[in-house]
mmCIF file of C-alpha atoms in Angstrom:
data_model
loop_
_atom_site.group_PDB
_atom_site.id
_atom_site.type_symbol
_atom_site.label_atom_id
_atom_site.label_comp_id
_atom_site.label_asym_id
_atom_site.label_seq_id
_atom_site.Cartn_x
_atom_site.Cartn_y
_atom_site.Cartn_z
ATOM 1 C CA UNK A 252 156.818 46.305 54.755
ATOM 2 C CA UNK A 253 156.012 45.978 58.444
ATOM 3 C CA UNK A 254 159.081 46.737 60.545
ATOM 4 C CA UNK A 255 159.517 48.714 63.776
ATOM 5 C CA UNK A 256 162.542 50.336 62.143
ATOM 6 C CA UNK A 257 160.210 52.397 59.977
ATOM 7 C CA UNK A 258 158.596 53.839 63.101
ATOM 8 C CA UNK A 259 162.014 54.507 64.615
ATOM 9 C CA UNK A 260 162.950 56.299 61.376
ATOM 10 C CA UNK A 261 160.319 58.926 62.179
ATOM 11 C CA UNK A 262 162.587 60.204 64.972
ATOM 12 C CA UNK A 263 165.135 62.757 63.671
ATOM 13 C CA UNK A 264 167.636 61.558 66.293
ATOM 14 C CA UNK A 265 167.327 57.917 65.239
ATOM 15 C CA UNK A 266 170.039 55.351 65.987
ATOM 16 C CA UNK A 267 172.825 54.598 63.520
ATOM 17 C CA UNK A 268 171.588 51.085 62.661
ATOM 18 C CA UNK A 269 168.151 52.377 61.667
ATOM 19 C CA UNK A 270 169.729 55.214 59.692
ATOM 20 C CA UNK A 271 171.946 52.735 57.845
ATOM 21 C CA UNK A 272 169.222 50.358 56.738
ATOM 22 C CA UNK A 273 166.393 52.796 55.981
ATOM 23 C CA UNK A 274 168.497 55.231 53.960
ATOM 24 C CA UNK A 275 170.125 52.543 51.779
ATOM 25 C CA UNK A 276 168.681 52.789 48.251
ATOM 26 C CA UNK A 277 165.315 54.168 49.460
ATOM 27 C CA UNK A 278 163.962 54.601 45.915
ATOM 28 C CA UNK A 279 164.655 50.991 44.962
ATOM 29 C CA UNK A 280 163.300 49.722 48.267
ATOM 30 C CA UNK A 281 160.162 51.847 47.970
ATOM 31 C CA UNK A 282 159.559 50.673 44.399
ATOM 32 C CA UNK A 283 159.914 47.006 45.355
ATOM 33 C CA UNK A 284 157.608 47.428 48.355
ATOM 34 C CA UNK A 285 155.037 49.291 46.256
ATOM 35 C CA UNK A 286 155.034 46.682 43.483
ATOM 36 C CA UNK A 287 154.831 43.786 45.936
ATOM 37 C CA UNK A 288 152.020 45.374 47.951
ATOM 38 C CA UNK A 289 150.031 46.369 44.848
ATOM 39 C CA UNK A 290 150.449 42.909 43.313
ATOM 40 C CA UNK A 291 149.400 41.193 46.543
ATOM 41 C CA UNK A 292 146.478 43.583 47.082
ATOM 42 C CA UNK A 293 145.077 43.020 43.583
ATOM 43 C CA UNK A 294 145.364 39.232 43.689
ATOM 44 C CA UNK A 295 143.947 39.024 47.214
ATOM 45 C CA UNK A 296 140.884 41.023 46.188
ATOM 46 C CA UNK A 297 140.563 38.768 43.154
ATOM 47 C CA UNK A 298 140.779 35.703 45.379
ATOM 48 C CA UNK A 299 138.037 36.762 47.797
ATOM 49 C CA UNK A 300 135.565 38.020 45.201
ATOM 50 C CA UNK A 301 132.702 35.591 44.460
ATOM 51 C CA UNK A 302 133.125 33.393 41.397
ATOM 52 C CA UNK A 303 130.499 32.230 38.928
ATOM 53 C CA UNK A 304 131.509 28.603 39.327
ATOM 54 C CA UNK A 305 130.483 28.785 42.977
ATOM 55 C CA UNK A 306 126.878 29.632 42.180
ATOM 56 C CA UNK A 307 124.467 27.036 43.540
ATOM 57 C CA UNK A 308 122.709 25.195 40.745
ATOM 58 C CA UNK A 309 121.397 22.343 42.831
ATOM 59 C CA UNK A 310 118.078 23.761 43.908
ATOM 60 C CA UNK A 311 117.038 26.395 46.409
ATOM 61 C CA UNK A 312 117.799 26.089 50.070
ATOM 62 C CA UNK A 313 118.628 28.477 52.885
ATOM 63 C CA UNK A 314 122.242 29.451 53.419
ATOM 64 C CA UNK A 315 123.403 28.684 56.963
ATOM 65 C CA UNK A 316 125.595 31.064 58.869
ATOM 66 C CA UNK A 317 129.312 30.464 58.219
ATOM 67 C CA UNK A 318 131.365 28.824 60.918
ATOM 68 C CA UNK A 319 133.556 30.922 63.183
ATOM 69 C CA UNK A 320 136.757 29.676 61.540
ATOM 70 C CA UNK A 321 135.432 30.765 58.160
ATOM 71 C CA UNK A 322 134.817 34.259 59.466
ATOM 72 C CA UNK A 323 138.264 34.369 61.027
ATOM 73 C CA UNK A 324 139.895 33.574 57.689
ATOM 74 C CA UNK A 325 137.933 36.397 56.076
ATOM 75 C CA UNK A 326 139.006 38.815 58.816
ATOM 76 C CA UNK A 327 142.654 37.782 58.391
ATOM 77 C CA UNK A 328 142.416 38.562 54.679
ATOM 78 C CA UNK A 329 140.821 41.942 55.410
ATOM 79 C CA UNK A 330 143.586 42.824 57.900
ATOM 80 C CA UNK A 331 146.229 41.825 55.367
ATOM 81 C CA UNK A 332 144.538 43.953 52.697
ATOM 82 C CA UNK A 333 144.449 46.999 54.958
ATOM 83 C CA UNK A 334 148.100 46.469 55.844
ATOM 84 C CA UNK A 335 148.966 46.302 52.136
ATOM 85 C CA UNK A 336 146.976 49.487 51.546
ATOM 86 C CA UNK A 337 149.123 51.240 54.155
ATOM 87 C CA UNK A 338 152.317 50.045 52.466
ATOM 88 C CA UNK A 339 151.025 51.229 49.079
ATOM 89 C CA UNK A 340 150.176 54.662 50.472
ATOM 90 C CA UNK A 341 153.493 55.106 52.301
ATOM 91 C CA UNK A 342 155.648 53.859 49.414
ATOM 92 C CA UNK A 343 153.771 56.039 46.925
ATOM 93 C CA UNK A 344 154.400 59.171 48.995
ATOM 94 C CA UNK A 345 158.047 58.285 49.545
ATOM 95 C CA UNK A 346 158.548 57.806 45.815
ATOM 96 C CA UNK A 347 156.380 60.666 44.591
ATOM 97 C CA UNK A 348 157.326 63.308 47.175
ATOM 98 C CA UNK A 349 160.980 62.768 48.130
ATOM 99 C CA UNK A 350 161.362 66.315 49.478
ATOM 100 C CA UNK A 351 158.367 65.741 51.730
ATOM 101 C CA UNK A 352 159.961 62.744 53.437
ATOM 102 C CA UNK A 353 163.446 64.268 53.604
ATOM 103 C CA UNK A 354 162.248 66.806 56.171
ATOM 104 C CA UNK A 355 161.675 63.946 58.627
ATOM 105 C CA UNK A 356 165.420 63.888 59.218
ATOM 106 C CA UNK A 357 165.529 67.610 60.006
ATOM 107 C CA UNK A 358 165.584 68.212 63.756
ATOM 108 C CA UNK A 359 163.395 71.043 65.112
ATOM 109 C CA UNK A 360 161.623 71.375 61.773
ATOM 110 C CA UNK A 361 158.585 73.656 61.737
ATOM 111 C CA UNK A 362 156.768 71.400 59.263
ATOM 112 C CA UNK A 363 155.064 68.695 61.314
ATOM 113 C CA UNK A 364 153.129 67.006 58.493
ATOM 114 C CA UNK A 365 156.013 64.770 57.321
ATOM 115 C CA UNK A 366 156.390 63.390 60.837
ATOM 116 C CA UNK A 367 152.629 63.005 61.206
ATOM 117 C CA UNK A 368 152.487 61.049 57.948
ATOM 118 C CA UNK A 369 155.498 58.950 58.909
ATOM 119 C CA UNK A 370 154.077 58.003 62.297
ATOM 120 C CA UNK A 371 150.500 57.598 61.051
ATOM 121 C CA UNK A 372 151.386 55.317 58.137
ATOM 122 C CA UNK A 373 153.770 53.237 60.274
ATOM 123 C CA UNK A 374 151.160 52.768 63.023
ATOM 124 C CA UNK A 375 148.489 51.901 60.440
ATOM 125 C CA UNK A 376 150.656 49.129 59.005
ATOM 126 C CA UNK A 377 151.670 47.866 62.442
ATOM 127 C CA UNK A 378 148.086 47.830 63.707
ATOM 128 C CA UNK A 379 146.602 45.717 60.926
ATOM 129 C CA UNK A 380 149.480 43.288 60.579
ATOM 130 C CA UNK A 381 149.506 42.845 64.367
ATOM 131 C CA UNK A 382 145.756 42.240 64.224
ATOM 132 C CA UNK A 383 146.400 39.659 61.495
ATOM 133 C CA UNK A 384 148.840 37.901 63.845
ATOM 134 C CA UNK A 385 146.312 37.853 66.694
ATOM 135 C CA UNK A 386 143.566 36.560 64.394
ATOM 136 C CA UNK A 387 145.904 33.825 63.127
ATOM 137 C CA UNK A 388 146.406 32.753 66.725
ATOM 138 C CA UNK A 389 142.641 32.804 67.328
ATOM 139 C CA UNK A 390 142.158 30.632 64.241
ATOM 140 C CA UNK A 391 144.467 27.961 65.644
ATOM 141 C CA UNK A 392 142.654 28.109 68.989
ATOM 142 C CA UNK A 393 139.246 28.007 67.325
ATOM 143 C CA UNK A 394 139.851 24.926 65.192
ATOM 144 C CA UNK A 395 141.185 23.143 68.255
ATOM 145 C CA UNK A 396 138.149 24.101 70.345
ATOM 146 C CA UNK A 397 135.800 23.029 67.550
ATOM 147 C CA UNK A 398 137.171 19.502 67.687
ATOM 148 C CA UNK A 399 137.484 19.263 71.459
ATOM 149 C CA UNK A 400 134.451 21.160 72.731
ATOM 150 C CA UNK A 401 132.371 22.041 69.643
ATOM 151 C CA UNK A 402 132.863 25.786 70.169
ATOM 152 C CA UNK A 403 130.635 27.683 67.802
ATOM 153 C CA UNK A 404 130.012 31.045 66.252
ATOM 154 C CA UNK A 405 129.333 32.676 69.628
ATOM 155 C CA UNK A 406 133.075 32.770 70.354
ATOM 156 C CA UNK A 407 133.686 35.201 67.495
ATOM 157 C CA UNK A 408 132.677 38.125 69.727
ATOM 158 C CA UNK A 409 135.310 37.118 72.269
ATOM 159 C CA UNK A 410 137.901 36.870 69.509
ATOM 160 C CA UNK A 411 137.057 40.392 68.342
ATOM 161 C CA UNK A 412 137.537 41.752 71.855
ATOM 162 C CA UNK A 413 140.866 39.975 72.307
ATOM 163 C CA UNK A 414 142.434 40.671 68.916
ATOM 164 C CA UNK A 415 141.421 44.294 68.361
ATOM 165 C CA UNK A 416 141.867 45.183 72.019
ATOM 166 C CA UNK A 417 145.399 43.791 72.191
ATOM 167 C CA UNK A 418 146.388 45.122 68.764
ATOM 168 C CA UNK A 419 145.240 48.681 69.527
ATOM 169 C CA UNK A 420 146.612 48.639 73.081
ATOM 170 C CA UNK A 421 150.054 47.392 72.092
ATOM 171 C CA UNK A 422 150.247 49.701 69.094
ATOM 172 C CA UNK A 423 149.468 52.805 71.148
ATOM 173 C CA UNK A 424 151.668 51.755 74.054
ATOM 174 C CA UNK A 425 154.628 51.003 71.800
ATOM 175 C CA UNK A 426 154.321 54.308 69.945
ATOM 176 C CA UNK A 427 153.951 56.278 73.172
ATOM 177 C CA UNK A 428 157.107 54.760 74.636
ATOM 178 C CA UNK A 429 159.078 55.194 71.408
ATOM 179 C CA UNK A 430 158.140 58.831 70.787
ATOM 180 C CA UNK A 431 158.481 60.010 74.394
ATOM 181 C CA UNK A 432 158.782 62.913 75.174
ATOM 182 C CA UNK A 433 158.084 64.038 71.567
ATOM 183 C CA UNK A 434 158.506 62.812 67.999
ATOM 184 C CA UNK A 435 161.145 65.443 67.242
ATOM 185 C CA UNK A 436 163.180 64.532 70.332
ATOM 186 C CA UNK A 437 162.870 60.798 70.987
ATOM 187 C CA UNK A 438 164.855 59.329 73.817
ATOM 188 C CA UNK A 439 167.752 57.181 72.657
ATOM 189 C CA UNK A 440 168.997 53.876 73.973
ATOM 190 C CA UNK A 441 167.987 50.230 73.651
ATOM 191 C CA UNK A 442 166.273 50.233 77.015
ATOM 192 C CA UNK A 443 163.820 52.796 75.629
ATOM 193 C CA UNK A 444 163.240 51.162 72.237
ATOM 194 C CA UNK A 445 163.028 47.514 73.324
ATOM 195 C CA UNK A 446 159.460 47.753 74.749
ATOM 196 C CA UNK A 447 158.298 49.151 71.409
ATOM 197 C CA UNK A 448 159.875 46.249 69.538
ATOM 198 C CA UNK A 449 158.398 43.739 71.954
ATOM 199 C CA UNK A 450 154.860 45.014 71.270
ATOM 200 C CA UNK A 451 155.397 44.287 67.573
ATOM 201 C CA UNK A 452 157.200 40.956 67.692
ATOM 202 C CA UNK A 453 155.331 39.379 70.632
ATOM 203 C CA UNK A 454 152.211 38.419 68.602
ATOM 204 C CA UNK A 455 154.430 37.251 65.733
ATOM 205 C CA UNK A 456 156.393 34.949 68.026
ATOM 206 C CA UNK A 457 153.156 33.745 69.592
ATOM 207 C CA UNK A 458 151.916 32.550 66.207
ATOM 208 C CA UNK A 459 155.269 30.982 65.309
ATOM 209 C CA UNK A 460 155.415 29.030 68.580
ATOM 210 C CA UNK A 461 151.822 28.377 69.662
ATOM 211 C CA UNK A 462 150.045 27.767 66.347
ATOM 212 C CA UNK A 463 152.055 24.657 65.393
ATOM 213 C CA UNK A 464 151.241 23.210 68.819
ATOM 214 C CA UNK A 465 147.502 23.848 68.427
ATOM 215 C CA UNK A 466 147.502 22.537 64.856
ATOM 216 C CA UNK A 467 149.345 19.389 65.914
ATOM 217 C CA UNK A 468 146.905 18.698 68.735
ATOM 218 C CA UNK A 469 143.974 19.411 66.416
ATOM 219 C CA UNK A 470 145.244 16.895 63.866
ATOM 220 C CA UNK A 471 145.631 14.273 66.602
ATOM 221 C CA UNK A 472 142.097 14.949 67.817
ATOM 222 C CA UNK A 473 140.701 14.810 64.277
ATOM 223 C CA UNK A 474 142.410 11.471 63.671
ATOM 224 C CA UNK A 475 140.811 10.069 66.805
ATOM 225 C CA UNK A 476 137.392 11.404 65.805
ATOM 226 C CA UNK A 477 137.666 10.032 62.281
ATOM 227 C CA UNK A 478 138.362 6.540 63.577
ATOM 228 C CA UNK A 479 134.962 6.675 65.229
ATOM 229 C CA UNK A 480 133.500 4.459 67.857
ATOM 230 C CA UNK A 481 134.168 1.291 65.791
ATOM 231 C CA UNK A 482 137.878 2.023 65.427
ATOM 232 C CA UNK A 483 137.731 1.943 61.605
ATOM 233 C CA UNK A 484 140.084 4.263 59.727
ATOM 234 C CA UNK A 485 139.142 4.099 56.037
ATOM 235 C CA UNK A 486 140.948 5.521 53.028
ATOM 236 C CA UNK A 487 138.478 8.399 52.795
ATOM 237 C CA UNK A 488 139.027 9.266 56.444
ATOM 238 C CA UNK A 489 142.791 9.077 55.978
ATOM 239 C CA UNK A 490 142.501 11.345 52.940
ATOM 240 C CA UNK A 491 140.451 13.845 54.916
ATOM 241 C CA UNK A 492 142.994 13.877 57.768
ATOM 242 C CA UNK A 493 145.824 14.412 55.278
ATOM 243 C CA UNK A 494 143.983 17.295 53.634
ATOM 244 C CA UNK A 495 143.523 18.979 57.003
ATOM 245 C CA UNK A 496 147.184 18.400 57.828
ATOM 246 C CA UNK A 497 148.258 19.907 54.492
ATOM 247 C CA UNK A 498 145.992 22.911 55.100
ATOM 248 C CA UNK A 499 147.664 23.627 58.444
ATOM 249 C CA UNK A 500 151.124 23.085 56.964
ATOM 250 C CA UNK A 501 150.451 25.613 54.189
ATOM 251 C CA UNK A 502 149.254 28.228 56.672
ATOM 252 C CA UNK A 503 152.372 27.907 58.820
ATOM 253 C CA UNK A 504 154.664 27.748 55.789
ATOM 254 C CA UNK A 505 153.311 31.081 54.527
ATOM 255 C CA UNK A 506 153.786 32.656 57.938
ATOM 256 C CA UNK A 507 157.368 31.404 58.245
ATOM 257 C CA UNK A 508 158.298 32.553 54.747
ATOM 258 C CA UNK A 509 156.837 36.033 55.188
ATOM 259 C CA UNK A 510 157.957 36.874 58.722
ATOM 260 C CA UNK A 511 161.057 34.897 59.732
ATOM 261 C CA UNK A 512 163.228 37.330 57.661
ATOM 262 C CA UNK A 513 161.979 40.088 59.992
ATOM 263 C CA UNK A 514 163.290 38.271 63.042
ATOM 264 C CA UNK A 515 166.654 37.627 61.383
ATOM 265 C CA UNK A 516 166.954 41.235 60.227
ATOM 266 C CA UNK A 517 166.027 42.638 63.629
ATOM 267 C CA UNK A 518 168.503 40.397 65.431
ATOM 268 C CA UNK A 519 171.310 41.548 63.155
ATOM 269 C CA UNK A 520 170.335 45.202 63.536
ATOM 270 C CA UNK A 521 170.332 44.885 67.316
ATOM 271 C CA UNK A 522 173.805 43.409 67.129
ATOM 272 C CA UNK A 523 175.014 46.340 65.030
ATOM 273 C CA UNK A 524 173.280 48.826 67.281
ATOM 274 C CA UNK A 525 175.290 47.817 70.327
ATOM 275 C CA UNK A 526 178.571 48.212 68.450
ATOM 276 C CA UNK A 527 180.669 51.353 68.793
ATOM 277 C CA UNK A 528 181.080 51.742 65.012
ATOM 278 C CA UNK A 529 178.782 49.848 62.657
ATOM 279 C CA UNK A 530 180.909 50.912 59.681
ATOM 280 C CA UNK A 531 183.890 48.924 60.921
ATOM 281 C CA UNK A 532 185.275 46.564 58.276
ATOM 282 C CA UNK A 533 184.781 43.563 60.519
ATOM 283 C CA UNK A 534 180.995 43.965 60.302
ATOM 284 C CA UNK A 535 180.852 43.989 56.510
ATOM 285 C CA UNK A 536 179.209 40.564 56.180
ATOM 286 C CA UNK A 537 176.667 41.438 58.851
ATOM 287 C CA UNK A 538 175.802 44.699 57.098
ATOM 288 C CA UNK A 539 175.330 42.820 53.826
ATOM 289 C CA UNK A 540 173.080 40.280 55.543
ATOM 290 C CA UNK A 541 171.049 43.122 57.063
ATOM 291 C CA UNK A 542 170.511 44.741 53.660
ATOM 292 C CA UNK A 543 169.620 41.450 51.985
ATOM 293 C CA UNK A 544 167.042 40.532 54.612
ATOM 294 C CA UNK A 545 165.743 44.124 54.558
ATOM 295 C CA UNK A 546 164.880 43.920 50.865
ATOM 296 C CA UNK A 547 163.479 40.403 51.300
ATOM 297 C CA UNK A 548 161.167 41.795 53.979
ATOM 298 C CA UNK A 549 160.038 44.568 51.652
ATOM 299 C CA UNK A 550 158.937 41.972 49.118
ATOM 300 C CA UNK A 551 157.608 39.138 51.297
ATOM 301 C CA UNK A 552 155.752 41.037 54.044
ATOM 302 C CA UNK A 553 153.058 42.435 51.722
ATOM 303 C CA UNK A 554 152.810 39.101 49.890
ATOM 304 C CA UNK A 555 151.335 37.514 53.015
ATOM 305 C CA UNK A 556 147.882 38.713 51.965
ATOM 306 C CA UNK A 557 147.881 36.791 48.674
ATOM 307 C CA UNK A 558 149.804 33.768 49.952
ATOM 308 C CA UNK A 559 147.372 33.409 52.853
ATOM 309 C CA UNK A 560 144.421 33.186 50.483
ATOM 310 C CA UNK A 561 146.242 30.470 48.548
ATOM 311 C CA UNK A 562 146.832 28.553 51.774
ATOM 312 C CA UNK A 563 143.216 29.035 52.904
ATOM 313 C CA UNK A 564 141.333 28.424 49.654
ATOM 314 C CA UNK A 565 143.723 27.561 46.840
ATOM 315 C CA UNK A 566 143.582 29.435 43.549
ATOM 316 C CA UNK A 567 139.970 30.500 42.934
ATOM 317 C CA UNK A 568 140.383 31.733 39.352
ATOM 318 C CA UNK A 569 139.512 34.835 37.362
ATOM 319 C CA UNK A 570 135.834 34.084 36.699
ATOM 320 C CA UNK A 571 134.491 36.823 38.999
ATOM 321 C CA UNK A 572 130.736 37.073 39.463
ATOM 322 C CA UNK A 573 129.642 40.714 39.739
ATOM 323 C CA UNK A 574 125.947 39.834 39.989
ATOM 324 C CA UNK A 575 124.614 41.362 43.208
ATOM 325 C CA UNK A 576 121.688 38.937 43.395
ATOM 326 C CA UNK A 577 123.910 35.905 43.221
ATOM 327 C CA UNK A 578 126.434 37.368 45.609
ATOM 328 C CA UNK A 579 123.807 37.655 48.291
ATOM 329 C CA UNK A 580 123.099 33.947 47.982
ATOM 330 C CA UNK A 581 126.707 32.872 48.395
ATOM 331 C CA UNK A 582 128.505 32.146 51.628
ATOM 332 C CA UNK A 583 131.935 33.761 51.565
ATOM 333 C CA UNK A 584 133.944 30.583 51.838
ATOM 334 C CA UNK A 585 132.340 29.130 48.708
ATOM 335 C CA UNK A 586 135.274 30.775 46.965
ATOM 336 C CA UNK A 587 137.350 27.765 47.797
ATOM 337 C CA UNK A 588 135.248 25.117 46.061
ATOM 338 C CA UNK A 589 132.633 24.683 43.367
ATOM 339 C CA UNK A 590 129.377 22.811 43.828
ATOM 340 C CA UNK A 591 130.034 19.100 44.259
ATOM 341 C CA UNK A 592 130.020 17.003 41.128
ATOM 342 C CA UNK A 593 127.625 14.131 41.339
ATOM 343 C CA UNK A 594 129.912 11.782 39.391
ATOM 344 C CA UNK A 595 133.362 12.679 40.638
ATOM 345 C CA UNK A 596 135.292 13.240 43.813
ATOM 346 C CA UNK A 597 136.753 16.663 44.480
ATOM 347 C CA UNK A 598 140.209 16.038 45.990
ATOM 348 C CA UNK A 599 140.464 19.533 47.429
ATOM 349 C CA UNK A 600 138.666 20.196 50.679
ATOM 350 C CA UNK A 601 137.245 23.647 50.062
ATOM 351 C CA UNK A 602 136.372 24.510 53.608
ATOM 352 C CA UNK A 603 137.959 26.120 56.586
ATOM 353 C CA UNK A 604 137.726 22.822 58.397
ATOM 354 C CA UNK A 605 135.631 20.236 56.628
ATOM 355 C CA UNK A 606 134.682 18.576 59.877
ATOM 356 C CA UNK A 607 133.597 21.688 61.783
ATOM 357 C CA UNK A 608 129.872 21.948 61.076
ATOM 358 C CA UNK A 609 129.405 18.191 61.220
ATOM 359 C CA UNK A 610 131.068 17.908 64.609
ATOM 360 C CA UNK A 611 128.889 20.705 65.913
ATOM 361 C CA UNK A 612 125.748 19.231 64.367
ATOM 362 C CA UNK A 613 126.443 15.759 65.624
ATOM 363 C CA UNK A 614 127.005 16.953 69.149
ATOM 364 C CA UNK A 615 123.566 18.514 69.116
ATOM 365 C CA UNK A 616 121.953 15.205 68.204
ATOM 366 C CA UNK A 617 123.434 12.731 70.639
ATOM 367 C CA UNK A 618 122.680 9.151 69.635
ATOM 368 C CA UNK A 619 124.232 7.527 72.674
ATOM 369 C CA UNK A 620 127.074 7.699 75.155
ATOM 370 C CA UNK A 621 130.406 8.412 73.508
ATOM 371 C CA UNK A 622 128.928 8.180 70.022
ATOM 372 C CA UNK A 623 128.014 11.748 69.059
ATOM 373 C CA UNK A 624 131.446 13.039 67.979
ATOM 374 C CA UNK A 625 132.326 9.950 65.967
ATOM 375 C CA UNK A 626 128.915 9.976 64.272
ATOM 376 C CA UNK A 627 129.441 13.529 63.138
ATOM 377 C CA UNK A 628 132.853 12.763 61.687
ATOM 378 C CA UNK A 629 131.669 9.545 60.056
ATOM 379 C CA UNK A 630 129.016 11.530 58.201
ATOM 380 C CA UNK A 631 131.775 13.795 57.020
ATOM 381 C CA UNK A 632 134.539 11.340 56.239
ATOM 382 C CA UNK A 633 132.566 8.739 54.311
ATOM 383 C CA UNK A 634 130.413 11.082 52.270
ATOM 384 C CA UNK A 635 132.846 11.434 49.390
ATOM 385 C CA UNK A 636 132.775 7.748 48.579
ATOM 386 C CA UNK A 637 128.985 7.764 48.141
ATOM 387 C CA UNK A 638 128.623 10.665 45.747
ATOM 388 C CA UNK A 639 128.126 8.536 42.619
ATOM 389 C CA UNK A 640 125.562 5.926 41.690
ATOM 390 C CA UNK A 641 122.238 4.938 43.216
ATOM 391 C CA UNK A 642 121.814 2.534 46.136
ATOM 392 C CA UNK A 643 118.893 0.457 47.218
ATOM 393 C CA UNK A 644 119.923 -1.430 50.351
ATOM 394 C CA UNK A 645 119.432 0.077 53.820
ATOM 395 C CA UNK A 646 123.195 0.478 54.181
ATOM 396 C CA UNK A 647 123.388 2.288 50.826
ATOM 397 C CA UNK A 648 120.372 4.374 51.751
ATOM 398 C CA UNK A 649 122.249 5.429 54.851
ATOM 399 C CA UNK A 650 125.217 6.285 52.658
ATOM 400 C CA UNK A 651 122.936 8.487 50.526
ATOM 401 C CA UNK A 652 121.915 10.440 53.613
ATOM 402 C CA UNK A 653 125.540 10.986 54.475
ATOM 403 C CA UNK A 654 126.222 12.080 50.915
ATOM 404 C CA UNK A 655 123.489 14.708 51.107
ATOM 405 C CA UNK A 656 124.875 15.912 54.427
ATOM 406 C CA UNK A 657 128.376 16.336 53.031
ATOM 407 C CA UNK A 658 127.118 17.850 49.785
ATOM 408 C CA UNK A 659 124.982 20.315 51.684
ATOM 409 C CA UNK A 660 127.907 21.256 53.873
ATOM 410 C CA UNK A 661 130.214 21.775 50.924
ATOM 411 C CA UNK A 662 127.668 23.995 49.227
ATOM 412 C CA UNK A 663 127.648 26.204 52.310
ATOM 413 C CA UNK A 664 131.390 26.763 52.263
#
């Protein structure tokens, strides 16, 4: 689980609220966290591995570079996996070596390794989950820029600088302020701990507040682009817009489910921390709520890795392809969809954003004033309806070209 309370626990002179929640049934909590993290880690790896059904059987053609949003989704999954690995390592040590972790609570202990492990594992988990938050924010920004300005793969370098720079900076700054002047003698008081908590929850709140705004504006922009220059909004275009809307809704739903319990738990703990006696009978319901949300966090935080892959790609199955030769020919995001069927319509959009490459491609081939964006989306939105049967008229021939464009795009994802 990712909580600043676990970093505060590394201080022998920790506050009473942290002592209360971290020392309550630590074996049960560690076992639940370990099982949840291991389960999520295994299924996430299974989700992102290449599948045999994704192998291209429709001829030989070069594989284009994946779009920036596709790479961002991969990076988010990697960050989640590394965060889960940290939870697995920490929970395993806490369960397997209870005497090792008990010395953390001993002030002026000569054995520094328990504190080093406590701080190191907590910072590892914080770093990669914070990076996952920053990358989630960059994803929302990127899909918006793709629609509005046709931002491309070149922005990925800027995203790397922003996300990793902020994640590392805030992680180090928060730890330095928390453990000042030393780990064995941390300064007490909310005014000293609050900056540390802000460095952890600031990116989380940014995603919770800003991402829905960017997704909403992206959906509005996509709807306008799908209508095209002729103002026609067909059933296929409406279906495409709904699929994009559902994709964004799933991403935010996963984030809310996994991380809102953290905000509730932290608010309750802060309330207890400012009380003179947290064991007072009048705070019984609050203490129960703290413990309930604490265990919910231990289960749901690691599950973000697996739930994110479901939101991004859907269930990709167990048919893993371990062939190295085939794996080199696959683009990573092909995990989310099989090769298009020539006689049926695939209702699931297996791409990061189905319109992204077509918007970018169309804006490179301007056909006239105000027409380039709508042309790109029309190629995308109408392709599904032309994937069966042969056509002979010029209009149907044009539909065939659009079908090949969409089919080629889907094979790249």
